[in-house]
Structures are given as C-alpha cells and as structure tokens.
XYZ file of C-alpha atoms in Angstrom:
457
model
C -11.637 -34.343 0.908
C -10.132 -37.760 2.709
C -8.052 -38.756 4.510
C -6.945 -42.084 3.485
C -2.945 -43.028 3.250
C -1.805 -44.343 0.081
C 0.407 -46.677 -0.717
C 2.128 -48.443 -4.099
C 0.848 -51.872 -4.770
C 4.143 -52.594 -6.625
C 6.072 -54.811 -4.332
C 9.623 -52.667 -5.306
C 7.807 -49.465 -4.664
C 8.438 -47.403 -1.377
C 5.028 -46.682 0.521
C 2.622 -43.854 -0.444
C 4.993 -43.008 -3.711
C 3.195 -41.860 -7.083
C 4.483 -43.785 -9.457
C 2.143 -45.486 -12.281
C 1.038 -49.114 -11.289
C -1.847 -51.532 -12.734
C -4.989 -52.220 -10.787
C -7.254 -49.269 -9.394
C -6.057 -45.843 -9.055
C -4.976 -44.532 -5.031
C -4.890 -41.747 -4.588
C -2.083 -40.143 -2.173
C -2.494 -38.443 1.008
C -1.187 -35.416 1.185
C -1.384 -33.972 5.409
C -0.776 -30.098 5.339
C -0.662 -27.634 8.329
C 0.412 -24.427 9.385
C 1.636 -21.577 11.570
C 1.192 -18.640 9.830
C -2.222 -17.746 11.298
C -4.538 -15.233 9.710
C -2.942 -15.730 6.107
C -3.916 -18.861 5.724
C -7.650 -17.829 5.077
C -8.151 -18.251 1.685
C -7.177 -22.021 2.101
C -9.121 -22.452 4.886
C -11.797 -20.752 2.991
C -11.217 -22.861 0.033
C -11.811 -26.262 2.292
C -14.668 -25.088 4.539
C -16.484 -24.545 0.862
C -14.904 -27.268 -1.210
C -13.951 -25.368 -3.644
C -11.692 -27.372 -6.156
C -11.229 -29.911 -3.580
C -12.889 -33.081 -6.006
C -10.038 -31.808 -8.571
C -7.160 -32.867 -7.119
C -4.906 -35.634 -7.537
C -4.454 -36.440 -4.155
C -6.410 -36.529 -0.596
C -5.888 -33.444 1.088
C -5.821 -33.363 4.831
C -5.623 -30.093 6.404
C -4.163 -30.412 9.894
C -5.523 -28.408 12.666
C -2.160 -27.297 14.276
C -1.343 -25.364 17.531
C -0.457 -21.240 16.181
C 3.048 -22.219 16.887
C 5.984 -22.650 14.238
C 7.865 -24.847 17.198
C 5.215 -27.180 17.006
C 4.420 -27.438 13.618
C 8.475 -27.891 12.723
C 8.134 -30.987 15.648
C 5.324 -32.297 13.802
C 6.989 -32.455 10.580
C 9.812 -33.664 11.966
C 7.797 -36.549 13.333
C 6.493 -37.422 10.411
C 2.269 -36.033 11.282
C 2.817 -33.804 8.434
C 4.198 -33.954 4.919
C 3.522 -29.885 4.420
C 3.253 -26.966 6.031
C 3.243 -23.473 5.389
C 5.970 -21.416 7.917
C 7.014 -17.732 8.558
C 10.361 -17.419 6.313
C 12.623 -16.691 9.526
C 11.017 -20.105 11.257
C 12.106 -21.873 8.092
C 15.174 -20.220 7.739
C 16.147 -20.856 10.652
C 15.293 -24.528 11.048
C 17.098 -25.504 7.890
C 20.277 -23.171 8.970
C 20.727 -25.811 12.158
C 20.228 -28.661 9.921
C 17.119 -29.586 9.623
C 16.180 -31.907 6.693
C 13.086 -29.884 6.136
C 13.247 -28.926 1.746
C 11.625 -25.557 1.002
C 9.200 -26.020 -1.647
C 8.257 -22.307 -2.925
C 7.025 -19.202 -1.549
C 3.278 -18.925 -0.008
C 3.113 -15.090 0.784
C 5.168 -12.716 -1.029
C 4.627 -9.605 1.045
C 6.712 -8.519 4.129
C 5.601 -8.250 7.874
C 5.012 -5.267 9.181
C 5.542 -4.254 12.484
C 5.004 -1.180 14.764
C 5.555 0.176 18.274
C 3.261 1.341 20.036
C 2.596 3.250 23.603
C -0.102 4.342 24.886
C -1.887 7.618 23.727
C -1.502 9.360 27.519
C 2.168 8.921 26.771
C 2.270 9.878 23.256
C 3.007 13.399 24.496
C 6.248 12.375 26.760
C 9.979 12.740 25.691
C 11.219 10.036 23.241
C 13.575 8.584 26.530
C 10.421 8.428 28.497
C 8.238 6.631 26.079
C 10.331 4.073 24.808
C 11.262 1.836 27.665
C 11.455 -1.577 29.163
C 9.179 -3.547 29.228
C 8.137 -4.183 25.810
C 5.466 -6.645 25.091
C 5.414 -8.952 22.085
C 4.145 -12.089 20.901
C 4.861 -14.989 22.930
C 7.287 -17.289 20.861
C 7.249 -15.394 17.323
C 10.283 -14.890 16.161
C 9.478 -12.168 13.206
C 8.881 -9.983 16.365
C 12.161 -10.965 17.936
C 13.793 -10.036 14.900
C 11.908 -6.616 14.884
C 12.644 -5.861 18.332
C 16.751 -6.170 16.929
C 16.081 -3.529 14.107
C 14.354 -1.230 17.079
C 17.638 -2.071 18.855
C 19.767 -1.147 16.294
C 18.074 2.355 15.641
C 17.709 3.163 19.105
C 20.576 1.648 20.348
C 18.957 0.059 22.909
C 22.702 -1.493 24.236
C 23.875 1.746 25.213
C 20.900 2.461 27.378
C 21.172 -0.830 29.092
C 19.227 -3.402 26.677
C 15.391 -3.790 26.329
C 13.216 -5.963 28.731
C 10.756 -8.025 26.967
C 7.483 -9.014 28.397
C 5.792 -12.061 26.136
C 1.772 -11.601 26.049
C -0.441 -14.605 24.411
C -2.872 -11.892 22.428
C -3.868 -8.943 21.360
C -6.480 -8.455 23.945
C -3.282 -9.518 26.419
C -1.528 -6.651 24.871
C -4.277 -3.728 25.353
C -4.736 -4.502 29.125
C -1.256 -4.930 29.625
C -0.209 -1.127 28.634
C -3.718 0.306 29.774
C -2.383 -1.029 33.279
C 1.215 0.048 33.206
C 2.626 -3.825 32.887
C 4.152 -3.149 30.002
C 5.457 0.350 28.616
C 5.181 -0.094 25.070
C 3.810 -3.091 22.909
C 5.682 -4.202 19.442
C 3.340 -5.531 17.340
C 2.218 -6.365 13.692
C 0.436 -3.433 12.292
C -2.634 -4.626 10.412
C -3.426 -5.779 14.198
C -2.559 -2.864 15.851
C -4.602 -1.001 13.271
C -7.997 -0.516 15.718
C -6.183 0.428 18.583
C -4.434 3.733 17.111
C -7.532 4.489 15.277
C -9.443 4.562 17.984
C -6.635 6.745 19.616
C -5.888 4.029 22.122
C -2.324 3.575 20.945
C -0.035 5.629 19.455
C 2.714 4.102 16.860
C 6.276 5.603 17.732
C 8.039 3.327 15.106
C 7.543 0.857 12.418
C 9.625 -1.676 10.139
C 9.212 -3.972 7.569
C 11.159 -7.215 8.055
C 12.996 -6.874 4.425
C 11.822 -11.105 3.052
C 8.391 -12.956 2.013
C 6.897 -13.612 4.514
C 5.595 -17.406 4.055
C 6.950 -20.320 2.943
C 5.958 -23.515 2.035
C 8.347 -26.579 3.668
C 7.936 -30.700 3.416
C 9.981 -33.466 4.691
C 12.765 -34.579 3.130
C 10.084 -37.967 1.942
C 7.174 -36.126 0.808
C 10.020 -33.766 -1.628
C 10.106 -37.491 -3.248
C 7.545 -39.369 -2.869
C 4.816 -37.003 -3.039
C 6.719 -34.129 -5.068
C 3.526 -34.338 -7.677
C 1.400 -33.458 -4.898
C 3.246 -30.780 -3.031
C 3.471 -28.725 -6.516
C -0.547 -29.474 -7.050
C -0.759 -28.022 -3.281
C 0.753 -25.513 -4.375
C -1.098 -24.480 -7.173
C -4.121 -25.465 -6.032
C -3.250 -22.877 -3.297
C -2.503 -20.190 -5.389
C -6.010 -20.984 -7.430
C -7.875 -20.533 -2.985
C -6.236 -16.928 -2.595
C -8.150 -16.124 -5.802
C -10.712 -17.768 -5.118
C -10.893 -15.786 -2.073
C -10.771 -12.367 -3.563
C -13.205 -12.868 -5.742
C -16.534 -10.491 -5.392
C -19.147 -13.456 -5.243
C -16.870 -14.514 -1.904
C -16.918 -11.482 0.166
C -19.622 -12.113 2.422
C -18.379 -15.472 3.197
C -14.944 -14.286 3.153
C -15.824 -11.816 5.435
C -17.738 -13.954 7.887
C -14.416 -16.347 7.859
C -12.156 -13.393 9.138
C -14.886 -12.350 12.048
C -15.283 -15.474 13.369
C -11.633 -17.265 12.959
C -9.816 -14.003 13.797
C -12.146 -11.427 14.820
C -10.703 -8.878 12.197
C -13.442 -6.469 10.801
C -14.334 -3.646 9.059
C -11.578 -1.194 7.882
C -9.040 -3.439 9.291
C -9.741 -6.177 7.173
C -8.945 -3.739 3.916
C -6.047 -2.553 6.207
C -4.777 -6.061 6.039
C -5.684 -7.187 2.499
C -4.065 -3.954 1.334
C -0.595 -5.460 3.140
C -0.578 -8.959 1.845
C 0.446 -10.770 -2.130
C 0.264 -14.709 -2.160
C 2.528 -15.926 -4.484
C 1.627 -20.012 -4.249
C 4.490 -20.294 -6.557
C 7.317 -22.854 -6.546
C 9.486 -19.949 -6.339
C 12.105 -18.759 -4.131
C 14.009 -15.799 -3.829
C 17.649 -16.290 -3.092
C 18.060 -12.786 -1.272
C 14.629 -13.505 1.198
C 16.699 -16.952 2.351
C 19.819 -14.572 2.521
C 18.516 -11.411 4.677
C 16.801 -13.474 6.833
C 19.426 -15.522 7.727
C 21.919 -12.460 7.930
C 19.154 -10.864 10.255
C 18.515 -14.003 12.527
C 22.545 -14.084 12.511
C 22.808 -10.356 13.709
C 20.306 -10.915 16.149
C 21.905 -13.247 18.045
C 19.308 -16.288 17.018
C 21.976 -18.376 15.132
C 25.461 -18.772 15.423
C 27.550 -18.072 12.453
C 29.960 -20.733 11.802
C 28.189 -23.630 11.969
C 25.074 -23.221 9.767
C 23.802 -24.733 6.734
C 22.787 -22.166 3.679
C 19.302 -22.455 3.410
C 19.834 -22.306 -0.582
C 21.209 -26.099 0.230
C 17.339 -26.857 1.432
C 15.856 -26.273 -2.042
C 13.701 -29.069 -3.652
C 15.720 -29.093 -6.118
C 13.830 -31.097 -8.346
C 10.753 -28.747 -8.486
C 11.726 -25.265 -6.661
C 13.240 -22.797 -8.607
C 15.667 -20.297 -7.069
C 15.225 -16.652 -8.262
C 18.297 -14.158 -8.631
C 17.817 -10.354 -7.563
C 16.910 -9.539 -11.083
C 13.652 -11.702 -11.335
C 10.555 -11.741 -9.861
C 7.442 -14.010 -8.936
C 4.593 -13.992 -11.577
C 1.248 -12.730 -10.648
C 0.451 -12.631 -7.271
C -3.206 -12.800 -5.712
C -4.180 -9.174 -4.104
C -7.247 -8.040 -3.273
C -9.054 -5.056 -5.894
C -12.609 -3.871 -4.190
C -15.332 -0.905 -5.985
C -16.692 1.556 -4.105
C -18.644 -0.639 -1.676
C -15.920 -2.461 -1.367
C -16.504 -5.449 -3.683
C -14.347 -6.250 -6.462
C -15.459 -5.637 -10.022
C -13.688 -6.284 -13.504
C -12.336 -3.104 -15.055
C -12.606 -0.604 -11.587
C -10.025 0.528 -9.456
C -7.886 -1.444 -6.954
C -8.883 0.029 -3.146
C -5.344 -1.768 -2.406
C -3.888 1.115 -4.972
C -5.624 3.838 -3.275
C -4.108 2.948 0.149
C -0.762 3.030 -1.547
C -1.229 6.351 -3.966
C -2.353 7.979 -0.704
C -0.580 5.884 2.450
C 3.043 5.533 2.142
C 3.465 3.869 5.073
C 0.752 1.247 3.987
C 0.020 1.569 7.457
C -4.071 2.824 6.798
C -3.028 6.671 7.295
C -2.554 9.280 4.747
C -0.712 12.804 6.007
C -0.993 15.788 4.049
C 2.263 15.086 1.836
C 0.372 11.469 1.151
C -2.440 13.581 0.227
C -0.967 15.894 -2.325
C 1.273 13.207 -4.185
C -1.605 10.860 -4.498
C -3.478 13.491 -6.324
C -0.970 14.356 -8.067
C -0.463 10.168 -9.361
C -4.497 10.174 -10.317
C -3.689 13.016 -12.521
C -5.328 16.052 -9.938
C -2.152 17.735 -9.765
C -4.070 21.147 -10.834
C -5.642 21.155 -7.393
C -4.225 24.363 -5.514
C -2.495 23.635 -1.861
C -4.320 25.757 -0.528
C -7.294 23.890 -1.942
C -5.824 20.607 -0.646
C -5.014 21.966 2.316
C -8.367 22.985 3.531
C -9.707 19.249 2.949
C -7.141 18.030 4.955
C -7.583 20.029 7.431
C -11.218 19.626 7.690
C -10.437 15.479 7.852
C -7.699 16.083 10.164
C -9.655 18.294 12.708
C -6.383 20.043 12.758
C -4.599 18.094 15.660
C -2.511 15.084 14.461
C -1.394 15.561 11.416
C -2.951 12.028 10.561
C -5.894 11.134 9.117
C -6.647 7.309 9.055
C -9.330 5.934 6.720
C -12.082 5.348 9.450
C -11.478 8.947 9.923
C -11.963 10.067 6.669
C -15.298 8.277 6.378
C -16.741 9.952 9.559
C -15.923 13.214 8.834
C -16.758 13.567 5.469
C -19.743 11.843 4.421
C -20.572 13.725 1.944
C -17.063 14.216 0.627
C -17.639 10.542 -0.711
C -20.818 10.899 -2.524
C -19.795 9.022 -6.009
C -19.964 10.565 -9.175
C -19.257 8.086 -11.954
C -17.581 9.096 -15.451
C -17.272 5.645 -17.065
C -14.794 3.221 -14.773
C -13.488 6.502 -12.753
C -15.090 8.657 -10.269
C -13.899 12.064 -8.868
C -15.114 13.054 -5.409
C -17.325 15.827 -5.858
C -15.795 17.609 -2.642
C -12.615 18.545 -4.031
C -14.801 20.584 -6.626
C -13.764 19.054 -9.640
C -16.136 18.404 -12.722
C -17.293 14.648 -13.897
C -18.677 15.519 -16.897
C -16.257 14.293 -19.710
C -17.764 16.952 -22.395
C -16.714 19.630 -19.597
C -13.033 18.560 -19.727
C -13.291 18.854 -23.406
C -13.412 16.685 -26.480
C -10.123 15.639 -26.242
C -9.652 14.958 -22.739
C -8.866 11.530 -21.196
C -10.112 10.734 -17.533
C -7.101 9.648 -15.228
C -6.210 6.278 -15.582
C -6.384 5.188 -11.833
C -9.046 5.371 -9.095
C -9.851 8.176 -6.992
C -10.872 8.639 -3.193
C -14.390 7.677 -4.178
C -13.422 3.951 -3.426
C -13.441 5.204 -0.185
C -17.355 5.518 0.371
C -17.719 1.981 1.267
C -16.342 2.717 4.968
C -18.812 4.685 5.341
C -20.938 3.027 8.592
C-alpha cells in the first residue's frame, strides 16, 4: 500500500485524473478515512493483513482520523481526504446545508440500535422515577441525538419539562457516571450496552432502531471526477474486506482486532455481528436519505426551508438510487458452527439470534422461545415442556434470558448431537436419529440452539 499522489503527464489533463496517457503507468492515490468506529473492522482488518491490497488500481491510503464525523467532514472539506465512510444522518445532514460532499453508495446496510438504560437498583422504581434528567450520551454523535427525539416523542418528554443531557466521552464514562448518581439514565447503542445488562448492571427501559443504513460512503466533489474509477474499486474492494473478514480461517485474527482496537469480546462480539450487513455497494436507498432527513428535520437539527435534498448529492455518474421496491444485493453477515466458526453448508448463529431474539437485542423471552421452535420445525414440543426449560434458564425472576445466561445454566443442555448439517439439543428430549423420525422424514431446514454451545466458557 503507498502513498504516493498521482498526477497526469498530459499537459491538458487536470492533476491526479485517470485518464489513459503514454509513458509508465501512475497509479492514483486514493486517501480514505472514517468516523464510523467499530464497523470499519473488516477494512482495517483487510490493511493490517494486506489482503488484496497489491490488486488494486490505485494507492490506497487509509487515514487515521479523530472518532469524530465533525472532523472527518472538515477534513474532506479541506481537501486531506478524497473518501470517507460517515454515519447516514452526518452525511445527510452535511449535504442538506450544502455541502459539496457526493454520496457514493452505501457502506453498512443495517440500522443503529439504541437503548436506555438505568441502573439495575432502579429498575424496580415507577416509570416517572426512572426516566429522568440527566441522560448521558455520546459526546457529539448525532444518531444518539436523534434517538434521544424518538424517546421524546414517546415519552413526551416536553410536557414534563424537556430532557437534560449530560455528554460522556465512553463507555467506561458512562458506567461510573450512573453507578455514582451523575447521570440518571444512559442512552446508548445496544451491542455496547450488551455486557452491562448481562451482567445485571443496567437495566434497558427502552430501545429504537433509527429507521436508515447506517453508513455511507461520501467523496469530494473532485475525487467523484477525477478519481470516480477508484472510489467504485474502494468500494468493491471493500465489500470483498467484510468477507474477507467473516471468513472462518480469519476468526482468530478477527477476533484479536476487535479486543485490542475496541475491547469488544466474547458474546458481545456475536451480539454485534448478529446486528450489522455491509452492503459496499454503489447503492443508495432513496427512503434512508429521506427519513433521515425528515428525522434530523423533526428534531430540530435542520431547518426546513432552506435545505438541499440529499438525492441532489448523488454521484450521479456511478451511484445508483434505489426506489422502495428494490433492494441491495448480497450483503456480508456473519454465519458461525457450533464453536462459533463459520462453515459451508451449517447454520447461521446470526439466524438463531433472530428465530429466537426479536429484539435482536441478545435476549430471548419465553414467547421468543416458543416461536423460534416453532420456525425450526419443533412446534410439537408441549408448553408445558417449553416452559419448564425456560424456566430452568430463566431462574424464574426476569422473564429474560440472555445468551451468556443460557450457556451458564445449561451446560449440558448444549451437548451437540449431529444428524447430517442439523443438530437438536438433546435437552429438549427430542430424538437425532433420522431412522427414528421415519423413512420419510426430513430434518428441519434451519439450525437449532445447538449453535449455542460455543459460549460455553
């Protein structure tokens, strides 16, 4: 990977443009960055082990940038950066006040996902006694701001006097903060958050999805031009990373990337991968430009009137804009086995957190329980049957059973029995042996709570 500018050595041709000249081939620089923190692993994954790198057409030099979309819009608005990859309210927004900044596609397809939380020795207080000012949330992230407006809206926070907002710099800064009474409840993004309820430290009181992709990818107004080959082989190079990234012979790596750059382990980093699609498409959804900027709008953030539509901020020449009937192509998710490794032909761990989470939030209640059965084709199971496992997971207090949970209390609930590419947990009573089920039977066609076993620890 370099670093070296290049430039045409046709006398009529504008600096560090692509178009075909005689003499020795230069290749372009291409200077990317970004401020969308944790989901930019797989690139940074794909760098630190240089994977594809010697393909490309162009020098690729990742930027180190502050975690700060203000600073990353200044530095492509100075011209330090020809890409960068922004949450879809930062770029929303920018373009909206007139920004020259052209959306190029969409990086992460997935939504952000926030919850409120108090602490657990409130948890037991009346609703008007747990949810009030101050509220901590991430300094400067405007994804939170916007949540904080939904919370307004369904707890009509203006009739009780508005909400006082406390900014804290971290997560750590948000666990001392409500363990010493600074702050009454903390809003923040859920895969996060995750640890603390698990651990019964917090307890979540609300959640909401903020309704757009998350990610985009934006470039100056030059680089749309004179490096528009480049951005789209960014781009797809990108979407080759998050792959890249999910593959089984990168785990260990992977996994050692995500300690040490963001300190996320165990069951939260399947609590996160479970959350998150990248898309690395030239793609862009008309109605994620359009609820976000209706959102940032309600919230007070921009001032109707005067804006720009953000469908105006298109690179036109290479970014397509999809209606509300269409959809991105594949998008990169994560699929694990029962250690947690992902495997051609088994079951998707990401599916098993939705069949039995419908939150996607890393907690299954009973009702959870009982429908994802029913989906992996158990439906046969008695309640009362189902019932008694839950309640032998649950411990019979909350009502909740998180995954960590489930791995602790029944060890040898998880104990695989394997019947080609599906397993049934033995615990729940029900035979593996094909010839059993009968000549004619067919095993259910998704993956059951034995993917599971890897948590154990």
């Amino acid at each position: 990977m370099g670093t070296t500018s290049a430039s045409c050595e046709a006398p009529t041709a504008s600096p560090g443009c692509e178009c075909d000249k005689a003499g020795p081939h230069v290749k372009p620089r291409l200077r990317v960055g970004c401020a969308i923190g944790i989901a930019a692993a797989p690139i940074q994954f794909a760098l630190a082990n240089q994977l594809n790198v010697d393909e490309l057409a162009f020098h690729l030099h990742w930027v180190k940038c502050p975690p700060d979309a203000d600073a990353v819009l200044a530095m492509l608005g100075a011209g330090l950066l020809d890409l960068a990859i922004l949450q879809t309210e930062d770029v929303v927004q920018a373009v909206s006040l007139g920004s020259s900044l052209r959306i190029c596609g969409t990086y992460t397809s997935s939504p952000r996902r926030f919850g409120l939380y108090v602490s657990s020795l409130k948890a037991q207080e009346a609703p008007s006694e747990v949810l009030r000012s101050p509220c901590g949330v991430l300094h400067n992230c405007l994804g939170a701001q916007l949540a904080v407006h939904m919370l307004g809206q369904h707890r009509d926070w203006q009739a009780l006097g508005g909400l006082y907002l406390r900014p804290l710099s971290s997560l750590e800064a948000a666990k001392t903060a409500i363990a010493s009474g600074r702050v009454e409840m903390v809003l923040w993004e859920k895969y996060l958050a995750y640890d603390c309820v698990a651990s019964g430290e917090w307890v979540e009181v609300w959640q909401a999805d903020l309704p757009w992709s998350s990610s985009l990818f934006a470039a100056t107004k030059e680089a749309t031009y004179a490096k528009a080959q480049s951005v789209q082989r960014f781009i797809d190079w990108a979407k080759q990373a998050a792959e890249d990234f999910l593959q089984a012979e990168s785990v260990e790596d992977a996994e050692k990337l995500l300690a040490s750059t963001y300190r996320l382990v165990g069951v939260s980093v399947i609590v996160w991968l479970s959350s998150v699609s990248w898309a690395c498409r030239c793609q862009v959804r008309r109605e994620d430009l359009s609820a976000a900027l209706q959102s940032l709008t309600k919230a007070g953030l921009l001032r109707s009137g005067t804006l720009e539509p953000p469908v105006r901020s298109l690179a036109k020449g290479f970014c397509a804009l999809l209606g509300a009937d269409e959809a991105f192509g594949d998008t990169a998710r994560r699929e694990f086995t029962a250690r947690g490794r992902m495997q051609p032909g088994m079951g998707s761990l990401a599916n098993i957190f939705r069949n039995f989470d419908s939150n996607c939030d890393g907690f299954m209640t009973f009702d959870d329980l009982i429908h994802g059965l029913a989906d992996a084709g158990m439906s046969d199971l008695s309640e009362h049957r189902i019932r008694r496992l839950f309640s032998d997971l649950d411990g019979g207090t909350k009502g909740r059973v998180s995954l960590r949970q489930f791995s602790k209390s029944q060890p040898q609930s998880l104990d695989i029995a394997m019947a080609e590419d599906f397993a049934i947990p033995r615990a729940i009573g029900i035979s593996t042996n094909q010839h059993a089920l009968g000549p004619e039977a067919q095993l259910p066609d998704r993956p059951s709570l034995y993917h599971l076993s890897f948590l154990r620890m």
